[in-house]
JSON list of C-alpha atoms in Angstrom, two decimals:
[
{"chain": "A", "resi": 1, "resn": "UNK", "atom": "CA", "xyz": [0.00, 0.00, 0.00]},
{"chain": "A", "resi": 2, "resn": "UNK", "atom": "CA", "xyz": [1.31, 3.28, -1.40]},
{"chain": "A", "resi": 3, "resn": "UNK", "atom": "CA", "xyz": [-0.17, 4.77, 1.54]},
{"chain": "A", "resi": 4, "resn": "UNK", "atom": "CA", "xyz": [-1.96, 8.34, 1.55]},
{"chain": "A", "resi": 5, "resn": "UNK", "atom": "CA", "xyz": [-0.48, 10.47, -1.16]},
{"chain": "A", "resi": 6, "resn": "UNK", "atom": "CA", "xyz": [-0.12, 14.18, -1.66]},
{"chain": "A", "resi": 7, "resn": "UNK", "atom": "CA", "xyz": [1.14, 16.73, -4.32]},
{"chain": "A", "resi": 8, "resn": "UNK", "atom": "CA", "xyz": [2.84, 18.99, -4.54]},
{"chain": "A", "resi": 9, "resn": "UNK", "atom": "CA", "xyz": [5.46, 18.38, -1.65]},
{"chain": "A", "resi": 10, "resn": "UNK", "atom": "CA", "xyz": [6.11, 22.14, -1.66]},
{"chain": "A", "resi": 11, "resn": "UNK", "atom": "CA", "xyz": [4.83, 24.98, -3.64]},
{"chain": "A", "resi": 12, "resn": "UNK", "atom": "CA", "xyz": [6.09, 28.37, -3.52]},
{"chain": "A", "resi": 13, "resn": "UNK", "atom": "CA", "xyz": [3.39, 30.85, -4.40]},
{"chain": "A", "resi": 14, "resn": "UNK", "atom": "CA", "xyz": [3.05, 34.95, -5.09]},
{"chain": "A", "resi": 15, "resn": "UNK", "atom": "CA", "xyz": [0.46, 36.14, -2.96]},
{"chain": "A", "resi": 16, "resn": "UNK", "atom": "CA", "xyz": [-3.03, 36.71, -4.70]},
{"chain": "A", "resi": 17, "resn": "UNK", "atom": "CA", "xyz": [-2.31, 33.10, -7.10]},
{"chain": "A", "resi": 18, "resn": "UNK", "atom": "CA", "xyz": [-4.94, 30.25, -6.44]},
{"chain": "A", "resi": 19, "resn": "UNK", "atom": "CA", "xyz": [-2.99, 27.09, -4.80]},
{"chain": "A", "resi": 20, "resn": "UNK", "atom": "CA", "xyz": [-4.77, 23.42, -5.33]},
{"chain": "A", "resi": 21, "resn": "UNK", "atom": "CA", "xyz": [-3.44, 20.96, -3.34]},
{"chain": "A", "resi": 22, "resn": "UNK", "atom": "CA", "xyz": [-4.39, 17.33, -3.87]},
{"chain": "A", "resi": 23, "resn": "UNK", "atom": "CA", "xyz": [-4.61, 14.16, -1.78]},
{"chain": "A", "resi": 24, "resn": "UNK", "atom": "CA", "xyz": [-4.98, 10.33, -2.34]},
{"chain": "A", "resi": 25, "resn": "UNK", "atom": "CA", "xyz": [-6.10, 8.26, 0.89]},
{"chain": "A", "resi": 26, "resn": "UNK", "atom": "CA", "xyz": [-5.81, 4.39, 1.10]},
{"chain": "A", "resi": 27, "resn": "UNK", "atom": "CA", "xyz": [-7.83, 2.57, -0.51]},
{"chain": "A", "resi": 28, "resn": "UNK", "atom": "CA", "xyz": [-10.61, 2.10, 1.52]},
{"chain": "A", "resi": 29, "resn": "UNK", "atom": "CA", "xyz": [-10.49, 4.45, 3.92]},
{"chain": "A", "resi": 30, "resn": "UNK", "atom": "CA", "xyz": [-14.27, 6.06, 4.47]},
{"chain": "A", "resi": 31, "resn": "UNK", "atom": "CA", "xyz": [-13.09, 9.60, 6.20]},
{"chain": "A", "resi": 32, "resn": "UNK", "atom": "CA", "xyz": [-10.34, 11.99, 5.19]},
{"chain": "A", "resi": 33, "resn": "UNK", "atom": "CA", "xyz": [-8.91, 15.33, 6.68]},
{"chain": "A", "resi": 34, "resn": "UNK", "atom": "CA", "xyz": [-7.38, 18.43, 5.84]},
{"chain": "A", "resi": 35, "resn": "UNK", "atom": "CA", "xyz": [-4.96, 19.93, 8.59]},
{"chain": "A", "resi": 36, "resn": "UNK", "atom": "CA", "xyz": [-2.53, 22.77, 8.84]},
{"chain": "A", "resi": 37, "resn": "UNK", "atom": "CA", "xyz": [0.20, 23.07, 10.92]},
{"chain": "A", "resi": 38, "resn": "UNK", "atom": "CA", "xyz": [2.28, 26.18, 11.81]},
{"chain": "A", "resi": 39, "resn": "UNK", "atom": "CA", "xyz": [4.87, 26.94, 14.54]},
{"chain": "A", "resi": 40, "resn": "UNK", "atom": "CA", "xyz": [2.65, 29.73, 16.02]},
{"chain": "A", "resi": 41, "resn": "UNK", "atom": "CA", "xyz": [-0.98, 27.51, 15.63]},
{"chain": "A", "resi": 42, "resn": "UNK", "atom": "CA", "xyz": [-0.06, 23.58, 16.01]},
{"chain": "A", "resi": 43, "resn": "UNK", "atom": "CA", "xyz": [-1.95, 20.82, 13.76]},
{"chain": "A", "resi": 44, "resn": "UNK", "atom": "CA", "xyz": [-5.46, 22.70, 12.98]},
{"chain": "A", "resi": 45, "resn": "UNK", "atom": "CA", "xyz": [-8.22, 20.71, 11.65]},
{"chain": "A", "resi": 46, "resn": "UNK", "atom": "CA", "xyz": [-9.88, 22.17, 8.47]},
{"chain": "A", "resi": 47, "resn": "UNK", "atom": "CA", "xyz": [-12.09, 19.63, 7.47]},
{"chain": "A", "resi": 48, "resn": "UNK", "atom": "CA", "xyz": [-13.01, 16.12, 7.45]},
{"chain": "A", "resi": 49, "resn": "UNK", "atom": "CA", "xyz": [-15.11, 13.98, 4.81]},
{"chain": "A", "resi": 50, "resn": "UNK", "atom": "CA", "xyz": [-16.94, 11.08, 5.61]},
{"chain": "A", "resi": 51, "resn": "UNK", "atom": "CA", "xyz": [-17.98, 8.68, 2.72]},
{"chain": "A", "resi": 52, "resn": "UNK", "atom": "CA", "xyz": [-17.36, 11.55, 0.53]},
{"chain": "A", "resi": 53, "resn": "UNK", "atom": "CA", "xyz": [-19.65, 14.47, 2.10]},
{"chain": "A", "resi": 54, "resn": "UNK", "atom": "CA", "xyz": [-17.63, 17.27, 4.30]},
{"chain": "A", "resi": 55, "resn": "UNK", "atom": "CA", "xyz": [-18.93, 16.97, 7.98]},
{"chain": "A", "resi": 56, "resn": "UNK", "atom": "CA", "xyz": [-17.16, 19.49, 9.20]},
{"chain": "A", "resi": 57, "resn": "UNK", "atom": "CA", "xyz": [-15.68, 22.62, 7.79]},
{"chain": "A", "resi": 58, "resn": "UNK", "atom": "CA", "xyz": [-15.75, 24.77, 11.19]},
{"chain": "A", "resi": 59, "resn": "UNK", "atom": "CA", "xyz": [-11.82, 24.73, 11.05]},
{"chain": "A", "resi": 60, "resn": "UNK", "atom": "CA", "xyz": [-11.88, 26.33, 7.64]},
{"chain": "A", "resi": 61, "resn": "UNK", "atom": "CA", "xyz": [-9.99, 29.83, 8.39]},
{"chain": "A", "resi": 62, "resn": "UNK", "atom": "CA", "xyz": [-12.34, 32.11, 5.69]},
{"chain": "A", "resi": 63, "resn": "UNK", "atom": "CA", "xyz": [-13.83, 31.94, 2.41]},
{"chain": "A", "resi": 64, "resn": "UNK", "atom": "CA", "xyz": [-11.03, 31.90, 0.78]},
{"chain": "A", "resi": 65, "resn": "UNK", "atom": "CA", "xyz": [-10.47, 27.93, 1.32]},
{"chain": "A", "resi": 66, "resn": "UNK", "atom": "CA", "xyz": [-12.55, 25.39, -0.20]},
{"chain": "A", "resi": 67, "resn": "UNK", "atom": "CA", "xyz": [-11.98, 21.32, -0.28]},
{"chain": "A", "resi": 68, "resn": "UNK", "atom": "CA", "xyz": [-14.35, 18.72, -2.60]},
{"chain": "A", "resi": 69, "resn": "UNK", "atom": "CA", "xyz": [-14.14, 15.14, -2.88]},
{"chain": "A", "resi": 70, "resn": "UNK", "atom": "CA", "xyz": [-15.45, 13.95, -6.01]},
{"chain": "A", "resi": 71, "resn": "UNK", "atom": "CA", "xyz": [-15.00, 10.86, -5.08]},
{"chain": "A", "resi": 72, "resn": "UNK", "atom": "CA", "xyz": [-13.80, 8.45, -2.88]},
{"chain": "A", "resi": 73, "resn": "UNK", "atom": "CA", "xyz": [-10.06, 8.22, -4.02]},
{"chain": "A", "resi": 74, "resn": "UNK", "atom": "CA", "xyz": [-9.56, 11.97, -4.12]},
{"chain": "A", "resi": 75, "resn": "UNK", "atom": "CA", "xyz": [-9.07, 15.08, -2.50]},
{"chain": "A", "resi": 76, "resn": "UNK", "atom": "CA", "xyz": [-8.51, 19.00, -2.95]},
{"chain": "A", "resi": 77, "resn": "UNK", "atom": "CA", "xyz": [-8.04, 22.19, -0.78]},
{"chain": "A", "resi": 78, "resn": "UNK", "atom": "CA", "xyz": [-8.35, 24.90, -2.53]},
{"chain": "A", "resi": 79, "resn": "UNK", "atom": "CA", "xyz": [-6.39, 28.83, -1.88]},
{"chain": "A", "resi": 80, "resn": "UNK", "atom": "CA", "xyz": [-7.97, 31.38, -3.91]},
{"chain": "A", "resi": 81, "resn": "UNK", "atom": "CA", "xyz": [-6.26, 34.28, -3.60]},
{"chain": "A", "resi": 82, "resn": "UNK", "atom": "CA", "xyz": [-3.00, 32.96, -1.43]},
{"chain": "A", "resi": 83, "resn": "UNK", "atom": "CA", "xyz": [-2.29, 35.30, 1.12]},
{"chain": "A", "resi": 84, "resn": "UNK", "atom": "CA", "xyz": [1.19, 34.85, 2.84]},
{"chain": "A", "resi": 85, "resn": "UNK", "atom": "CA", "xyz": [-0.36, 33.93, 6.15]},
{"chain": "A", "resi": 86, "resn": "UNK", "atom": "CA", "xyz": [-1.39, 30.88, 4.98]},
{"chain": "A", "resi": 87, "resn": "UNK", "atom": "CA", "xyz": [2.03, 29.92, 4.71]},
{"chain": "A", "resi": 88, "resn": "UNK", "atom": "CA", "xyz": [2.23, 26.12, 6.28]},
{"chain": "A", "resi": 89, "resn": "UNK", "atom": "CA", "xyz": [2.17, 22.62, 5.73]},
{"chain": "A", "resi": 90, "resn": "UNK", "atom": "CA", "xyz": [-1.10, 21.09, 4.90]},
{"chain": "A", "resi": 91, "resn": "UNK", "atom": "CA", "xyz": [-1.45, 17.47, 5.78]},
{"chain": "A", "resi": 92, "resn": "UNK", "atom": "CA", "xyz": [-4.13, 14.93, 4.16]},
{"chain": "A", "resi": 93, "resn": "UNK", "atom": "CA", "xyz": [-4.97, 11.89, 6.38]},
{"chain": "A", "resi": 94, "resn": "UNK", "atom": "CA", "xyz": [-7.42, 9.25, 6.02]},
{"chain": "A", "resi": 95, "resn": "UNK", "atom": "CA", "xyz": [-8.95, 6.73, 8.17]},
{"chain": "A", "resi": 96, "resn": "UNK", "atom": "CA", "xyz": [-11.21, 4.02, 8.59]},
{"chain": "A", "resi": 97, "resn": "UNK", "atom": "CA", "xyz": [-12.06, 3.76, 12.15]},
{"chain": "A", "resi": 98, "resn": "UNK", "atom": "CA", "xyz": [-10.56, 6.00, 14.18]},
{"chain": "A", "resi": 99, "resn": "UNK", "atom": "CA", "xyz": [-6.87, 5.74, 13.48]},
{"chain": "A", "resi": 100, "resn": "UNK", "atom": "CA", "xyz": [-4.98, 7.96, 11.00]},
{"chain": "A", "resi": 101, "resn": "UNK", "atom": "CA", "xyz": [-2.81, 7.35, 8.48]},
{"chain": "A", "resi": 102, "resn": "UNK", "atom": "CA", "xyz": [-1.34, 10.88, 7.38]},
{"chain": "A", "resi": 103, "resn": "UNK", "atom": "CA", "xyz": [0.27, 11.46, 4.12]},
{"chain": "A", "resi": 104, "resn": "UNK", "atom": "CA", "xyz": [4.00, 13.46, 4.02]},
{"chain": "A", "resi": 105, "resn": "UNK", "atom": "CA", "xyz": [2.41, 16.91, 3.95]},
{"chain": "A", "resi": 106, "resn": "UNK", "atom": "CA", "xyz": [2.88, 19.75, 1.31]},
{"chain": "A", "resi": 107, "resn": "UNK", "atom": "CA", "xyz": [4.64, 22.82, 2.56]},
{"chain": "A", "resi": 108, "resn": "UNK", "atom": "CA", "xyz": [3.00, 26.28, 1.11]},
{"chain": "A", "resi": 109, "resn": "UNK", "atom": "CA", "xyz": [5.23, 29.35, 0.93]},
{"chain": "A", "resi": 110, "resn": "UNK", "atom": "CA", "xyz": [3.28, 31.86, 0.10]},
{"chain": "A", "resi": 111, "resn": "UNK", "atom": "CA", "xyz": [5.37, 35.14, -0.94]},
{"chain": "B", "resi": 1, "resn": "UNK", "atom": "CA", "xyz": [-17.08, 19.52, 22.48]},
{"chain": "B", "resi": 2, "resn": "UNK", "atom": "CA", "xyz": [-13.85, 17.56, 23.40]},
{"chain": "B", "resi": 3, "resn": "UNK", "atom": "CA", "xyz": [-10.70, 19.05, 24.10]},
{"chain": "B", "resi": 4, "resn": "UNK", "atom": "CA", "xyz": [-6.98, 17.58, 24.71]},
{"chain": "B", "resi": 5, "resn": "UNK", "atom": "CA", "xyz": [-4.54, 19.29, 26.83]},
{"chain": "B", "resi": 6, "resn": "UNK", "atom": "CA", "xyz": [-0.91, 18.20, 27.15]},
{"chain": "B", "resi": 7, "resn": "UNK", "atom": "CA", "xyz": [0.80, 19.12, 30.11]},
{"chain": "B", "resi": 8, "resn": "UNK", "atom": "CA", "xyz": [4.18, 19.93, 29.22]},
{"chain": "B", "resi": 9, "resn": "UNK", "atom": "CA", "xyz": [5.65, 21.51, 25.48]},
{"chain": "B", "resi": 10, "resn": "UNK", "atom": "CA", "xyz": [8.90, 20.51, 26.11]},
{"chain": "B", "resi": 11, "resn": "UNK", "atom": "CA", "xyz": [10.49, 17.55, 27.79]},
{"chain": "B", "resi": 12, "resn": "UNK", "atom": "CA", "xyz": [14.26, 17.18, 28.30]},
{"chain": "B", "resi": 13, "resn": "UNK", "atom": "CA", "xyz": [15.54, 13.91, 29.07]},
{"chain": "B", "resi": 14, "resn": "UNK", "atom": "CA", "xyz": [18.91, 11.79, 29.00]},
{"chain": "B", "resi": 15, "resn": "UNK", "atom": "CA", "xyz": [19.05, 8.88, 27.24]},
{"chain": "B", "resi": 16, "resn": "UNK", "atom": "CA", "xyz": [18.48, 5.38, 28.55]},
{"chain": "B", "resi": 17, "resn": "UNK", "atom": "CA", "xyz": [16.44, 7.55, 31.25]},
{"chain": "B", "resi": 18, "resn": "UNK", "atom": "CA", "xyz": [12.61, 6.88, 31.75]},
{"chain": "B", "resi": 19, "resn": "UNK", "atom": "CA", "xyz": [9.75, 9.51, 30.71]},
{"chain": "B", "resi": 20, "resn": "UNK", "atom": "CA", "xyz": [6.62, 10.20, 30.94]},
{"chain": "B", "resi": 21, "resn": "UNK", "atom": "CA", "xyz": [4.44, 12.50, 28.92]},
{"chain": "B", "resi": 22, "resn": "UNK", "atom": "CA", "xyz": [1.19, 13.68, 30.31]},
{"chain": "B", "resi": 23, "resn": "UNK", "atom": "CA", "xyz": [-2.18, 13.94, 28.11]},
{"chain": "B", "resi": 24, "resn": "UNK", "atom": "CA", "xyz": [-5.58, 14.64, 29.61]},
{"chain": "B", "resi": 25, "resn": "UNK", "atom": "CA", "xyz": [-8.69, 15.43, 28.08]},
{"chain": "B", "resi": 26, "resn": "UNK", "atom": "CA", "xyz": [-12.79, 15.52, 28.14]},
{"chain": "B", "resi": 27, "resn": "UNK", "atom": "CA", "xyz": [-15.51, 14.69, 26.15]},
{"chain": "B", "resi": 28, "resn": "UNK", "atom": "CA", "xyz": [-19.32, 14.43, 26.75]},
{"chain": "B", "resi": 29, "resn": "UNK", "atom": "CA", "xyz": [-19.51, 11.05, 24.55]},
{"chain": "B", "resi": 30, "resn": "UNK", "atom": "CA", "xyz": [-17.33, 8.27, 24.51]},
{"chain": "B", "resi": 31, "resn": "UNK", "atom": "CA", "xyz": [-13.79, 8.32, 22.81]},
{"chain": "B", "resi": 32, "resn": "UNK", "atom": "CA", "xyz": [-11.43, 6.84, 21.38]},
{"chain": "B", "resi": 33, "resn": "UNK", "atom": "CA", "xyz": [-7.16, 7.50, 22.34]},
{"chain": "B", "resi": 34, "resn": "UNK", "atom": "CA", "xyz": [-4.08, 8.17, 20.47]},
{"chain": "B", "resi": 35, "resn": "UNK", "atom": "CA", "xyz": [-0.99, 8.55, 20.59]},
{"chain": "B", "resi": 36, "resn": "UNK", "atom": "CA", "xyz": [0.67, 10.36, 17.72]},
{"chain": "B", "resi": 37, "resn": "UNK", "atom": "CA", "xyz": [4.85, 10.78, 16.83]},
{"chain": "B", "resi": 38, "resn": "UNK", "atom": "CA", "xyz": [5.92, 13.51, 14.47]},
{"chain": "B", "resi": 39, "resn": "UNK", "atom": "CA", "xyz": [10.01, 13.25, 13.41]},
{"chain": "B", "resi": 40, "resn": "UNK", "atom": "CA", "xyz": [11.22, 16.30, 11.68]},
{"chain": "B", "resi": 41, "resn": "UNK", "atom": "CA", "xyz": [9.82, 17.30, 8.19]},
{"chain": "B", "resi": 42, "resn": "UNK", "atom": "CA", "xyz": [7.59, 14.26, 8.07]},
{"chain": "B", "resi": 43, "resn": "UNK", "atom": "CA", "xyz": [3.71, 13.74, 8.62]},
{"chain": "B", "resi": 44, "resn": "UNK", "atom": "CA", "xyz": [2.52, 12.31, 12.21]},
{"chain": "B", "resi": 45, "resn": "UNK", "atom": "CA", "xyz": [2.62, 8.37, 12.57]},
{"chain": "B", "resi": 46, "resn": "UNK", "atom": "CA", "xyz": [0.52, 6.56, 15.09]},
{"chain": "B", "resi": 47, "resn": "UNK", "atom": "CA", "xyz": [2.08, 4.99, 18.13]},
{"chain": "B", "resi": 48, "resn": "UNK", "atom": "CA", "xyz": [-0.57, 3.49, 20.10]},
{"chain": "B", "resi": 49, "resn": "UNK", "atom": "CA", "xyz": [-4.24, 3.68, 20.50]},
{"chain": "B", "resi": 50, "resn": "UNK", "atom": "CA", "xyz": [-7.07, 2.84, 23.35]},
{"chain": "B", "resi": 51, "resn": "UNK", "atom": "CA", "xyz": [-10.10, 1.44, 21.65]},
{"chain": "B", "resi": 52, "resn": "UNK", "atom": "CA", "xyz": [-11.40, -0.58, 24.76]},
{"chain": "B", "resi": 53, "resn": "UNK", "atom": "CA", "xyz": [-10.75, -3.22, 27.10]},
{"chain": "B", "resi": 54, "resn": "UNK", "atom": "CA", "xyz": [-7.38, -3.67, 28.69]},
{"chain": "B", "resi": 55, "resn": "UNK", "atom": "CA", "xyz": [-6.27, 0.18, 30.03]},
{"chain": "B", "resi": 56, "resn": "UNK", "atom": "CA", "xyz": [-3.05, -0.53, 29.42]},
{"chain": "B", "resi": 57, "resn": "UNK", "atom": "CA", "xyz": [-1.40, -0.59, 25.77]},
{"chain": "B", "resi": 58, "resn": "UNK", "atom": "CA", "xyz": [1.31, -0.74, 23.99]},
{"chain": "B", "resi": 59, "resn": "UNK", "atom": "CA", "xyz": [2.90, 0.71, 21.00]},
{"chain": "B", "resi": 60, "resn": "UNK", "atom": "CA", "xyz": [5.78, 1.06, 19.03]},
{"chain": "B", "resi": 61, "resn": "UNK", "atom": "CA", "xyz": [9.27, 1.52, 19.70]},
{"chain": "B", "resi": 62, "resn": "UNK", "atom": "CA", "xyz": [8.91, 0.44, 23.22]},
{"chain": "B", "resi": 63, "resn": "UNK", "atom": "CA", "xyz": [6.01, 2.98, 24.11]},
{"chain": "B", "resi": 64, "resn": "UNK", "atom": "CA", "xyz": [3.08, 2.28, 26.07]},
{"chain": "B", "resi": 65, "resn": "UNK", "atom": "CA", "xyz": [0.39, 4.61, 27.66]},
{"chain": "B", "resi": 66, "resn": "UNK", "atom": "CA", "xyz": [-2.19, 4.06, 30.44]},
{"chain": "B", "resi": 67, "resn": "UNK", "atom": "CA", "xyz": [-6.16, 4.96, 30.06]},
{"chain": "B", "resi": 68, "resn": "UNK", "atom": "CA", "xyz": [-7.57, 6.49, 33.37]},
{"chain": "B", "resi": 69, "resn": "UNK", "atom": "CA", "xyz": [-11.07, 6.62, 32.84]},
{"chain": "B", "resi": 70, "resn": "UNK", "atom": "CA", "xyz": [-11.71, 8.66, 36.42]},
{"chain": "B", "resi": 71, "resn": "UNK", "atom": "CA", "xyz": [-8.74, 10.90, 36.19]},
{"chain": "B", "resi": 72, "resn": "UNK", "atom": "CA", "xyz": [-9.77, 11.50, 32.29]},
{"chain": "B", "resi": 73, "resn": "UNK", "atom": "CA", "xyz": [-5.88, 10.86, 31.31]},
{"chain": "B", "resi": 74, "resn": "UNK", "atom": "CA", "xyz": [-3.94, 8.84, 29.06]},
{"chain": "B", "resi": 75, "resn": "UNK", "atom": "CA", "xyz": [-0.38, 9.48, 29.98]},
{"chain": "B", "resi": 76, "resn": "UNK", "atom": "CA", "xyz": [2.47, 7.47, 27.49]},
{"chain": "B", "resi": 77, "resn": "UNK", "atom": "CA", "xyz": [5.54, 6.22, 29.06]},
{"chain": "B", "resi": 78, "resn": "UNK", "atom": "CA", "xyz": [8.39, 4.62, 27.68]},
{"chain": "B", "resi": 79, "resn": "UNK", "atom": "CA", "xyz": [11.04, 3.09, 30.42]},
{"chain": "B", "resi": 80, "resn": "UNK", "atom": "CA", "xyz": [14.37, 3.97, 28.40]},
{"chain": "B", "resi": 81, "resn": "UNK", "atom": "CA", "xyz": [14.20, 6.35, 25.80]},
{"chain": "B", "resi": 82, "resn": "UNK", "atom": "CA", "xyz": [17.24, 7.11, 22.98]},
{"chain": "B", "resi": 83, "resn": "UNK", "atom": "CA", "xyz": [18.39, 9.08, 21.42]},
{"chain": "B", "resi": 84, "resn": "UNK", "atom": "CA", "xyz": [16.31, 8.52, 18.03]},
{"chain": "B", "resi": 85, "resn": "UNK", "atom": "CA", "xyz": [13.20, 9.10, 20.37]},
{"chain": "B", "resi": 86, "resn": "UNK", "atom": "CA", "xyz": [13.60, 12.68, 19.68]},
{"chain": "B", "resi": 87, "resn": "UNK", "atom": "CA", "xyz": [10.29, 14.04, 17.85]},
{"chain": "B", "resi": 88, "resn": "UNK", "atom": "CA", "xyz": [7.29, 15.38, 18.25]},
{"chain": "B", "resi": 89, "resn": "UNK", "atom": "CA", "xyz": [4.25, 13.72, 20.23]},
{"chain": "B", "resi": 90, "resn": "UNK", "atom": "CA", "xyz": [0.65, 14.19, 19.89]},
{"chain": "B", "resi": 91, "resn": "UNK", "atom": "CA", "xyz": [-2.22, 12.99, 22.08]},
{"chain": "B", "resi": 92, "resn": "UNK", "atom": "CA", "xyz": [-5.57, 13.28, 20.16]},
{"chain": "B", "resi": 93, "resn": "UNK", "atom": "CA", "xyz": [-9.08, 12.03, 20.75]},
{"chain": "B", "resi": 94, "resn": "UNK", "atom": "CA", "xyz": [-11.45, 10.75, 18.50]},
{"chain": "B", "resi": 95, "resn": "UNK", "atom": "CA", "xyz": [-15.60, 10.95, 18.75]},
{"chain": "B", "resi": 96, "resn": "UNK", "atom": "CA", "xyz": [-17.02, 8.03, 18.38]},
{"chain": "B", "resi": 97, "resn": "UNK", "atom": "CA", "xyz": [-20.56, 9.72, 17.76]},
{"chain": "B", "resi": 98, "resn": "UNK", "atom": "CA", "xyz": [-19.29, 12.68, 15.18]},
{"chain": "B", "resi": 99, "resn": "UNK", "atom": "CA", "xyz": [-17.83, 10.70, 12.27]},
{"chain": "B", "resi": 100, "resn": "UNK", "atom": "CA", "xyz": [-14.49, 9.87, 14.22]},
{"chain": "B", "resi": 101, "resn": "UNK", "atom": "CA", "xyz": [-13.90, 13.99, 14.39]},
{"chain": "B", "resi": 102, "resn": "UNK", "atom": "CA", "xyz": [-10.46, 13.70, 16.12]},
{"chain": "B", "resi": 103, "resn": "UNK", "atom": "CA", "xyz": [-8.79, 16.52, 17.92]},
{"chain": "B", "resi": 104, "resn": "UNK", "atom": "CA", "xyz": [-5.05, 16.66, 18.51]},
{"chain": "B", "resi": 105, "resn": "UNK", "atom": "CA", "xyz": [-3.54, 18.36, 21.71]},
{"chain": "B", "resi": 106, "resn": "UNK", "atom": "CA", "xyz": [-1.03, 20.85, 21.24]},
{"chain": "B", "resi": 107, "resn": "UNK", "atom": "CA", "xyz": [1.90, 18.32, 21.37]},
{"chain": "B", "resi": 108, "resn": "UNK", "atom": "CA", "xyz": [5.09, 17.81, 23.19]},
{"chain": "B", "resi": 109, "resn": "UNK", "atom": "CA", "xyz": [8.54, 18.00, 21.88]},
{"chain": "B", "resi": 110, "resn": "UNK", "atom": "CA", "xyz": [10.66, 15.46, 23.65]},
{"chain": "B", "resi": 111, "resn": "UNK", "atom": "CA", "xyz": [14.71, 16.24, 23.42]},
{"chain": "B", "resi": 112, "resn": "UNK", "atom": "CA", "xyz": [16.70, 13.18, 24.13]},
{"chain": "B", "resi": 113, "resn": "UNK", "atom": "CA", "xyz": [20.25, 14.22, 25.61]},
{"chain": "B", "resi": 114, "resn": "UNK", "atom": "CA", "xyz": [23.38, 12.04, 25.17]}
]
C-alpha cells in the first residue's frame, strides 16, 4: 500500500495566485482530513469527509479555502487568492475507524 | 465539544532515562485515544491507541500509555528512551458519535540528551 499520497510536496506561491493541493487516501479508507500546521498555531483541523460528504468545515480559516471530494479516491483544498499567512504545511490523512494514516504533507510558501 | 490538553511543550531527558508525557482530556460522549509521533519534516505516525478493554497498551518503539477513565488521562511512558526518540508527540481524541472527528492536543517536543 502506497499509503496516503499528496502533491505537490512544496509549492512556492506569489500572494493573490490560487494554490490546489491534492490528496490520495488508502484505498478504503471512508473519512479523510485536511490539517494545517504552523509553529505559532499547532496541527489545525480544516475539514473532514466522511464517505465523501464534508462533515465538518468549522476549522476552515475564511472563504477563501474550499476542499471537494469527487470521489472516494480523491481530494482537494483549494487557496484562492493565497495570502502569505497561509504559509504552512497542509497534511491529508485518512482513516477508517478511528486511526490515521497521514500522508507526508505539502509545505505552502506563500510570498 | 472535546478538548486535549498536554501538560508539558517541552520535555528534556537523558538517554536510557525513563519519561513520561502527560495527556488529559474531556468529552461528553465516549472516545477513542491516540498517541501520535511527528520526526522532523515528516507527517505524524501513530504509536498506540485505546479502543477498549485492557487500560493498558502498547505501542511502538517500546512505548506504552495508560487509560484512566476517572482521572480522564492517558499518559504514554516509555522506560528507556534514545536518542532517536527525539520528535514530536501528539495525544488526540477521537468521537465516536461525530464521524471519528479527532482533535489533537497541542503536542510535546521530547529532546533526548546524550
Amino acid at each position: 500500500d502506497a499509503g496516503v499520497i499528496q502533491s505537490p510536496r512544496h509549492e512556492v506561491t506569489e500572494m493573490g495566485q490560487e494554490v490546489t493541493l491534492r490528496c490520495k487516501p488508502i484505498s478504503g479508507h471512508n473519512s479523510l482530513f485536511w490539517y494545517r500546521q504552523t509553529m505559532m498555531r499547532g496541527l489545525e483541523l480544516l475539514i473532514y469527509f466522511n464517505n465523501n460528504v464534508p462533515i465538518d468545515d468549522s476549522g476552515m480559516p475564511e472563504d477563501r479555502f474550499s476542499a471537494k471530494m469527487p470521489n472516494a479516491s480523491f481530494s482537494t483544498l483549494k487557496i484562492q487568492p493565497s495570502e502569505p499567512r497561509d504559509s504552512a504545511v497542509y497534511f491529508c490523512a485518512s482513516s477508517l475507524q478511528g486511526e490515521q494514516y497521514f500522508g507526508p504533507g505539502t509545505r505552502l510558501t506563500v510570498t | 465539544a472535546q478538548s486535549v490538553t498536554q501538560l508539558d511543550s517541552q520535555v528534556p531527558v537523558f538517554e536510557e532515562a525513563p519519561v513520561e508525557l502527560r495527556c488529559n482530556y474531556s468529552s461528553s460522549v465516549s472516545v477513542y485515544l491516540f498517541w501520535y509521533v511527528q520526526y522532523p519534516n515528516q507527517g505524524l505516525q501513530l504509536l498506540l491507541k485505546y479502543l477498549s478493554g485492557s487500560t493498558l497498551v502498547k505501542g511502538i518503539n517500546g512505548f506504552e500509555a495508560e487509560f484512566n477513565k476517572s482521572q480522564t488521562s492517558f499518559h504514554l511512558r516509555k522506560p528507556s528512551v534514545h536518542i532517536s526518540d527525539t520528535a514530536e508527540y501528539f495525544c488526540a481524541v477521537s468521537d465516536l458519535a461525530g464521524g471519528f472527528k479527532t482533535i489533537f492536543g497541542a503536542g510535546t517536543r521530547l529532546f533526548v540528551k546524550a
